[in-house]
Short mmCIF file of C-alpha atoms and ligand atoms in Angstrom, two decimals:
data_model
loop_
_atom_site.label_atom_id
_atom_site.label_comp_id
_atom_site.label_asym_id
_atom_site.label_seq_id
_atom_site.Cartn_x
_atom_site.Cartn_y
_atom_site.Cartn_z
CA UNK A 9 8.56 105.96 19.56
CA UNK A 10 7.31 103.41 17.06
CA UNK A 11 9.71 101.04 15.35
CA UNK A 12 9.65 101.54 11.65
CA UNK A 13 7.82 98.69 9.93
CA UNK A 14 9.85 96.64 7.58
CA UNK A 15 8.02 96.27 4.25
CA UNK A 16 6.40 92.85 3.85
CA UNK A 17 8.57 90.71 1.49
CA UNK A 18 6.53 90.43 -1.62
CA UNK A 19 6.99 89.79 -5.38
CA UNK A 20 9.85 91.73 -7.05
CA UNK A 21 8.57 95.04 -8.58
CA UNK A 22 7.49 94.62 -12.16
CA UNK A 23 10.03 95.84 -14.60
CA UNK A 24 8.83 97.44 -17.74
CA UNK A 25 10.13 95.30 -20.71
CA UNK A 26 12.61 97.13 -22.86
CA UNK A 27 11.18 98.37 -26.06
CA UNK A 28 12.01 96.06 -29.08
CA UNK A 29 15.55 96.87 -30.26
CA UNK A 30 14.91 99.25 -33.12
CA UNK A 31 18.56 100.39 -33.26
CA UNK A 32 18.87 99.80 -36.93
CA UNK A 33 15.82 101.75 -37.97
CA UNK A 34 16.69 103.83 -41.00
CA UNK A 35 19.55 101.62 -41.97
CA UNK A 36 19.73 99.29 -45.07
CA UNK A 37 21.19 95.68 -44.84
CA UNK A 38 22.25 93.48 -47.63
CA UNK A 39 22.41 89.77 -46.54
CA UNK A 40 23.62 87.17 -49.08
CA UNK A 41 22.29 83.52 -49.02
CA UNK A 42 19.35 85.10 -47.06
CA UNK A 43 16.82 82.59 -48.34
CA UNK A 44 17.94 79.72 -46.02
CA UNK A 45 19.56 78.82 -42.78
CA UNK A 46 21.93 81.45 -41.16
CA UNK A 47 21.32 84.05 -43.71
CA UNK A 48 17.56 83.86 -43.24
CA UNK A 49 17.96 84.12 -39.53
CA UNK A 50 20.12 87.14 -39.99
CA UNK A 51 17.70 88.87 -42.35
CA UNK A 52 14.86 88.32 -39.86
CA UNK A 53 16.93 89.56 -36.94
CA UNK A 54 18.11 92.65 -38.78
CA UNK A 55 14.67 93.55 -40.01
CA UNK A 56 13.22 93.01 -36.42
CA UNK A 57 15.91 95.58 -35.42
CA UNK A 58 14.46 98.09 -37.92
CA UNK A 59 16.69 97.64 -40.95
CA UNK A 60 15.36 97.46 -44.47
CA UNK A 61 16.86 94.17 -45.72
CA UNK A 62 18.05 93.20 -49.24
CA UNK A 63 17.40 89.57 -49.38
CA UNK A 64 20.04 88.21 -51.84
CA UNK A 65 19.86 84.66 -53.02
CA UNK A 66 19.56 82.56 -56.17
CA UNK A 67 16.69 80.56 -54.69
CA UNK A 68 13.91 83.03 -56.16
CA UNK A 69 10.70 81.70 -54.45
CA UNK A 70 12.27 81.50 -50.98
CA UNK A 71 13.93 84.96 -51.23
CA UNK A 72 10.68 86.61 -52.41
CA UNK A 73 8.67 84.91 -49.77
CA UNK A 74 11.05 85.97 -46.87
CA UNK A 75 11.47 89.48 -48.34
CA UNK A 76 7.58 89.88 -48.29
CA UNK A 77 7.35 88.57 -44.70
CA UNK A 78 10.05 91.00 -43.32
CA UNK A 79 9.13 93.92 -45.38
CA UNK A 80 12.50 93.75 -47.33
CA UNK A 81 13.44 93.58 -50.93
CA UNK A 82 14.33 90.36 -52.82
CA UNK A 83 17.37 90.25 -55.16
CA UNK A 84 17.52 87.07 -56.99
CA UNK A 85 20.98 86.59 -58.46
CA UNK A 86 23.59 83.99 -58.84
CA UNK A 87 26.56 85.08 -56.82
CA UNK A 88 28.88 82.90 -58.81
CA UNK A 89 28.30 85.23 -61.84
CA UNK A 90 30.49 88.51 -61.40
CA UNK A 91 28.14 90.67 -63.59
CA UNK A 92 25.15 89.65 -61.50
CA UNK A 93 27.01 90.45 -58.28
CA UNK A 94 27.83 93.94 -59.75
CA UNK A 95 24.14 94.59 -60.49
CA UNK A 96 23.25 94.55 -56.76
CA UNK A 97 22.37 97.76 -55.04
CA UNK A 98 25.39 99.70 -53.59
CA UNK A 99 23.72 101.68 -50.80
CA UNK A 100 23.73 99.12 -47.96
CA UNK A 101 24.93 100.43 -44.59
CA UNK A 102 25.45 96.83 -43.40
CA UNK A 103 26.60 93.86 -45.48
CA UNK A 104 26.37 90.23 -44.20
CA UNK A 105 28.43 88.10 -46.56
CA UNK A 106 26.84 84.76 -45.78
CA UNK A 107 26.22 82.79 -48.89
CA UNK A 108 28.21 79.56 -49.19
CA UNK A 109 28.27 76.03 -50.30
CA UNK A 110 30.35 72.93 -49.61
CA UNK A 111 31.99 70.12 -51.67
CA UNK A 112 33.73 67.19 -49.90
CA UNK A 113 36.61 65.34 -51.69
CA UNK A 114 40.16 64.71 -51.28
CA UNK A 115 42.36 67.30 -53.14
CA UNK A 116 43.56 64.82 -55.74
CA UNK A 117 39.88 64.19 -56.61
CA UNK A 118 38.43 67.72 -56.10
CA UNK A 119 36.92 68.98 -59.33
CA UNK A 120 38.73 72.23 -60.36
CA UNK A 121 35.43 73.77 -61.59
CA UNK A 122 33.78 73.17 -58.12
CA UNK A 123 36.81 74.72 -56.41
CA UNK A 124 36.53 77.83 -58.52
CA UNK A 125 32.80 78.04 -58.02
CA UNK A 126 33.19 77.89 -54.22
CA UNK A 127 35.84 80.68 -54.30
CA UNK A 128 33.72 82.85 -56.69
CA UNK A 129 30.72 82.64 -54.32
CA UNK A 130 32.59 82.82 -50.90
CA UNK A 131 35.44 85.18 -51.70
CA UNK A 132 35.05 87.06 -55.03
CA UNK A 133 31.36 87.84 -54.40
CA UNK A 134 32.04 89.38 -51.06
CA UNK A 135 34.89 91.36 -52.47
CA UNK A 136 32.76 92.58 -55.38
CA UNK A 137 29.93 93.60 -52.91
CA UNK A 138 32.16 95.54 -50.57
CA UNK A 139 34.11 97.36 -53.40
CA UNK A 140 30.68 98.85 -54.39
CA UNK A 141 29.23 99.30 -51.03
CA UNK A 142 32.08 100.71 -48.92
CA UNK A 143 32.33 104.17 -50.70
CA UNK A 144 28.62 104.82 -49.72
CA UNK A 145 29.29 103.75 -46.09
CA UNK A 146 32.42 106.05 -45.98
CA UNK A 147 30.26 108.87 -47.34
CA UNK A 148 27.71 108.32 -44.60
CA UNK A 149 30.43 107.76 -41.92
CA UNK A 150 29.14 104.51 -40.69
CA UNK A 151 28.91 100.88 -41.71
CA UNK A 152 28.99 97.41 -40.50
CA UNK A 153 30.49 94.37 -42.53
CA UNK A 154 29.96 91.04 -41.02
CA UNK A 155 31.50 87.97 -42.75
CA UNK A 156 29.97 84.64 -41.85
CA UNK A 157 33.24 82.65 -41.84
CA UNK A 158 33.39 79.25 -39.97
CA UNK A 159 35.53 77.34 -37.65
CA UNK A 160 37.04 76.45 -40.91
CA UNK A 161 38.26 79.95 -41.36
CA UNK A 162 40.61 79.25 -38.44
CA UNK A 163 41.16 75.43 -38.59
CA UNK A 164 41.33 72.86 -41.29
CA UNK A 165 39.50 69.68 -41.83
CA UNK A 166 40.41 67.02 -44.49
CA UNK A 167 38.43 66.87 -47.79
CA UNK A 168 37.31 70.48 -47.63
CA UNK A 169 40.02 72.12 -49.52
CA UNK A 170 37.83 74.72 -51.43
CA UNK A 171 35.77 75.57 -48.38
CA UNK A 172 38.56 75.94 -45.90
CA UNK A 173 40.71 77.92 -48.33
CA UNK A 174 37.76 80.21 -49.14
CA UNK A 175 36.95 80.76 -45.44
CA UNK A 176 40.56 81.55 -44.69
CA UNK A 177 40.61 84.07 -47.68
CA UNK A 178 37.33 85.62 -46.39
CA UNK A 179 39.16 86.08 -42.95
CA UNK A 180 42.02 87.95 -44.81
CA UNK A 181 39.55 90.16 -46.71
CA UNK A 182 37.64 91.04 -43.54
CA UNK A 183 40.87 92.20 -41.88
CA UNK A 184 42.06 94.30 -44.75
CA UNK A 185 38.54 95.90 -44.90
CA UNK A 186 38.76 96.54 -41.06
CA UNK A 187 42.02 98.47 -41.58
CA UNK A 188 40.97 100.48 -44.57
CA UNK A 189 37.53 101.21 -43.22
CA UNK A 190 38.44 102.18 -39.64
CA UNK A 191 38.81 105.96 -40.46
CA UNK A 192 35.26 106.06 -41.82
CA UNK A 193 33.28 104.55 -38.95
CA UNK A 194 33.08 101.17 -40.62
CA UNK A 195 33.88 98.06 -38.90
CA UNK A 196 34.47 94.62 -40.51
CA UNK A 197 34.32 91.29 -38.58
CA UNK A 198 33.93 87.63 -39.06
CA UNK A 199 31.54 85.34 -37.10
CA UNK A 200 32.99 81.80 -36.82
CA UNK A 201 30.46 79.11 -36.04
CA UNK A 202 30.99 75.41 -35.63
CA UNK A 203 28.25 73.27 -37.13
CA UNK A 204 24.84 74.92 -37.32
CA UNK A 205 21.59 73.23 -37.89
CA UNK A 206 20.89 74.38 -41.43
CA UNK A 207 20.12 72.45 -44.85
CA UNK A 208 23.92 72.81 -45.71
CA UNK A 209 24.76 70.63 -42.64
CA UNK A 210 21.70 68.44 -42.74
CA UNK A 211 22.78 67.43 -46.29
CA UNK A 212 26.35 66.68 -45.04
CA UNK A 213 25.04 64.70 -42.12
CA UNK A 214 23.09 62.40 -44.55
CA UNK A 215 26.10 62.07 -46.94
CA UNK A 216 28.56 61.24 -44.19
CA UNK A 217 26.12 58.62 -42.80
CA UNK A 218 26.01 56.90 -46.19
CA UNK A 219 29.71 57.17 -46.88
CA UNK A 220 30.83 55.89 -43.29
CA UNK A 221 27.83 53.50 -42.95
CA UNK A 222 26.86 54.98 -39.58
CA UNK A 223 23.79 56.57 -38.19
CA UNK A 224 23.05 60.26 -38.55
CA UNK A 225 23.35 60.66 -34.78
CA UNK A 226 26.85 59.12 -34.88
CA UNK A 227 27.91 61.50 -37.66
CA UNK A 228 26.80 64.41 -35.49
CA UNK A 229 28.24 63.26 -32.07
CA UNK A 230 31.32 61.40 -33.16
CA UNK A 231 32.41 62.77 -36.51
CA UNK A 232 31.10 66.53 -36.80
CA UNK A 233 31.42 67.56 -33.16
CA UNK A 234 34.39 65.28 -32.27
CA UNK A 235 36.47 68.47 -31.55
CA UNK A 236 33.76 70.48 -30.02
CA UNK A 237 33.32 70.46 -26.31
CA UNK A 238 29.56 71.21 -26.62
CA UNK A 239 27.98 68.21 -28.38
CA UNK A 240 25.06 70.03 -29.96
CA UNK A 241 24.51 71.74 -33.28
CA UNK A 242 24.20 75.47 -33.07
CA UNK A 243 20.91 77.08 -33.98
CA UNK A 244 20.95 79.68 -36.94
CA UNK A 245 19.21 82.24 -34.45
CA UNK A 246 22.21 82.05 -32.29
CA UNK A 247 24.54 83.09 -35.11
CA UNK A 248 22.13 85.81 -36.10
CA UNK A 249 22.25 87.02 -32.54
CA UNK A 250 25.98 87.50 -32.78
CA UNK A 251 25.57 89.32 -36.20
CA UNK A 252 22.95 91.65 -34.67
CA UNK A 253 25.21 92.45 -31.75
CA UNK A 254 28.13 93.38 -34.07
CA UNK A 255 25.79 95.82 -35.99
CA UNK A 256 24.26 97.24 -32.91
CA UNK A 257 25.24 100.02 -30.43
CA UNK A 258 28.54 99.85 -28.49
CA UNK A 259 30.61 97.86 -31.03
CA UNK A 260 32.46 100.72 -32.86
CA UNK A 261 35.89 99.55 -31.54
CA UNK A 262 35.33 95.82 -32.41
CA UNK A 263 36.93 95.48 -35.80
CA UNK A 264 39.26 92.91 -37.59
CA UNK A 265 38.13 90.28 -35.24
CA UNK A 266 36.88 86.76 -35.67
CA UNK A 267 34.10 85.77 -33.13
CA UNK A 268 34.28 82.10 -32.51
CA UNK A 269 31.08 80.43 -31.56
CA UNK A 270 32.12 76.88 -31.91
CA UNK A 271 31.17 75.11 -28.66
CA UNK A 272 34.94 75.11 -27.63
CA UNK A 273 36.32 73.47 -30.90
CA UNK A 274 39.08 76.10 -31.29
CA UNK A 275 40.01 75.96 -27.53
CA UNK A 276 40.71 72.29 -27.89
P1 NAD B 310 22.38 76.98 -46.43
O1 NAD B 310 22.73 75.98 -47.54
O2 NAD B 310 21.10 76.76 -45.49
O3 NAD B 310 22.09 78.53 -47.17
C1 NAD B 310 22.99 79.02 -47.99
C2 NAD B 310 22.17 79.86 -49.00
O4 NAD B 310 23.17 80.42 -49.83
C3 NAD B 310 21.19 79.27 -49.80
O5 NAD B 310 19.89 79.94 -49.62
C4 NAD B 310 21.59 79.30 -51.17
O6 NAD B 310 20.65 79.37 -52.16
C5 NAD B 310 22.43 80.51 -51.06
N1 NAD B 310 23.51 80.38 -52.28
C6 NAD B 310 24.52 79.39 -52.45
N2 NAD B 310 25.13 79.58 -53.47
C7 NAD B 310 24.60 80.77 -54.05
C8 NAD B 310 24.85 81.45 -55.24
N3 NAD B 310 25.73 81.05 -56.12
N4 NAD B 310 24.17 82.59 -55.45
C9 NAD B 310 23.22 82.99 -54.57
N5 NAD B 310 22.81 82.37 -53.45
C10 NAD B 310 23.58 81.28 -53.16
O7 NAD B 310 23.72 77.32 -45.70
P2 NAD B 310 24.11 77.72 -44.21
O8 NAD B 310 24.33 76.72 -43.40
O9 NAD B 310 23.07 78.73 -43.70
O10 NAD B 310 25.37 78.61 -44.47
C11 NAD B 310 25.50 79.99 -44.50
C12 NAD B 310 26.84 80.39 -44.39
O11 NAD B 310 27.35 79.96 -43.13
C13 NAD B 310 27.91 79.78 -45.29
O12 NAD B 310 28.82 80.60 -45.75
C14 NAD B 310 28.49 78.64 -44.50
O13 NAD B 310 29.77 78.44 -44.96
C15 NAD B 310 28.52 79.43 -43.16
N6 NAD B 310 28.70 78.35 -42.07
C16 NAD B 310 27.69 77.24 -41.97
C17 NAD B 310 27.89 76.48 -40.90
C18 NAD B 310 27.00 75.35 -40.70
O14 NAD B 310 27.21 74.52 -39.84
N7 NAD B 310 25.76 75.41 -41.23
C19 NAD B 310 28.95 76.68 -40.03
C20 NAD B 310 29.84 77.63 -40.21
C21 NAD B 310 29.69 78.49 -41.29
#
């Protein structure tokens, strides 16, 4: 009797690459601050997954250019103006509250109008967008709210009173929405990055280098990422990956959470 031949060891069988994730086909996403940085990466990722994206930003040219590139619709609005926010479409299935800005000054020197502006854009606008889009999500029985918070939604740093308090408020709004929306198939979560390589941060790096009289490399390694175990800036696409995952299949029980992606900052 012949001994069965063992198959020759050879290259692993070729696997067919999975089809591009089109799990959001037929959905509509509204992304604020989508003309730059994290918002832009989110808009691109959601569009690649099949969603029609409303590209919301005050930067008209960049918003229009991106909308054209990803087959979305540009909405040029200043989110600090309540009436403008209330003119945005209310039929989104996914909302990514992302637009934000920073101002760095000690509390006793912080300009009150700047404080109010930061809260209008980063807290009131998300509230106004959600109060108009949630009813449609409830009607359709499905929705995803992702709030781009920050490590500063969970921790404080000096000189960022408006930003830190706005992000903490956004965390609270996100949790309230999670509780109210749960019976309707709608989840609400925060994503909490550490420092991400975007124009917002690149401007801060330059400003801090001037203020402290140190190099930009020293600002990143020794000042910004002092509390982070990983000493590299996060890329916007990594944040978009987390947002896409929260909007994709298998996430219906993830709600009211804050997903830290901070290189170990909050573990420290
Ligand atoms: P960015 O400056 O690259 O982009 C912000 C976008 O928001 C811009 O396109 C800007 O035009 C838009 N915007 C600002 N004010 C607006 C207004 N009044 N109306 C309409 N649009 C407005 O910033 P980014 O770094 O991509 O930040 C996006 C979000 O991520 C912010 O909420 C920020 O707090 C958060 N975040 C950023 C980092 C980081 O390190 N970059 C870390 C944690 C969280």
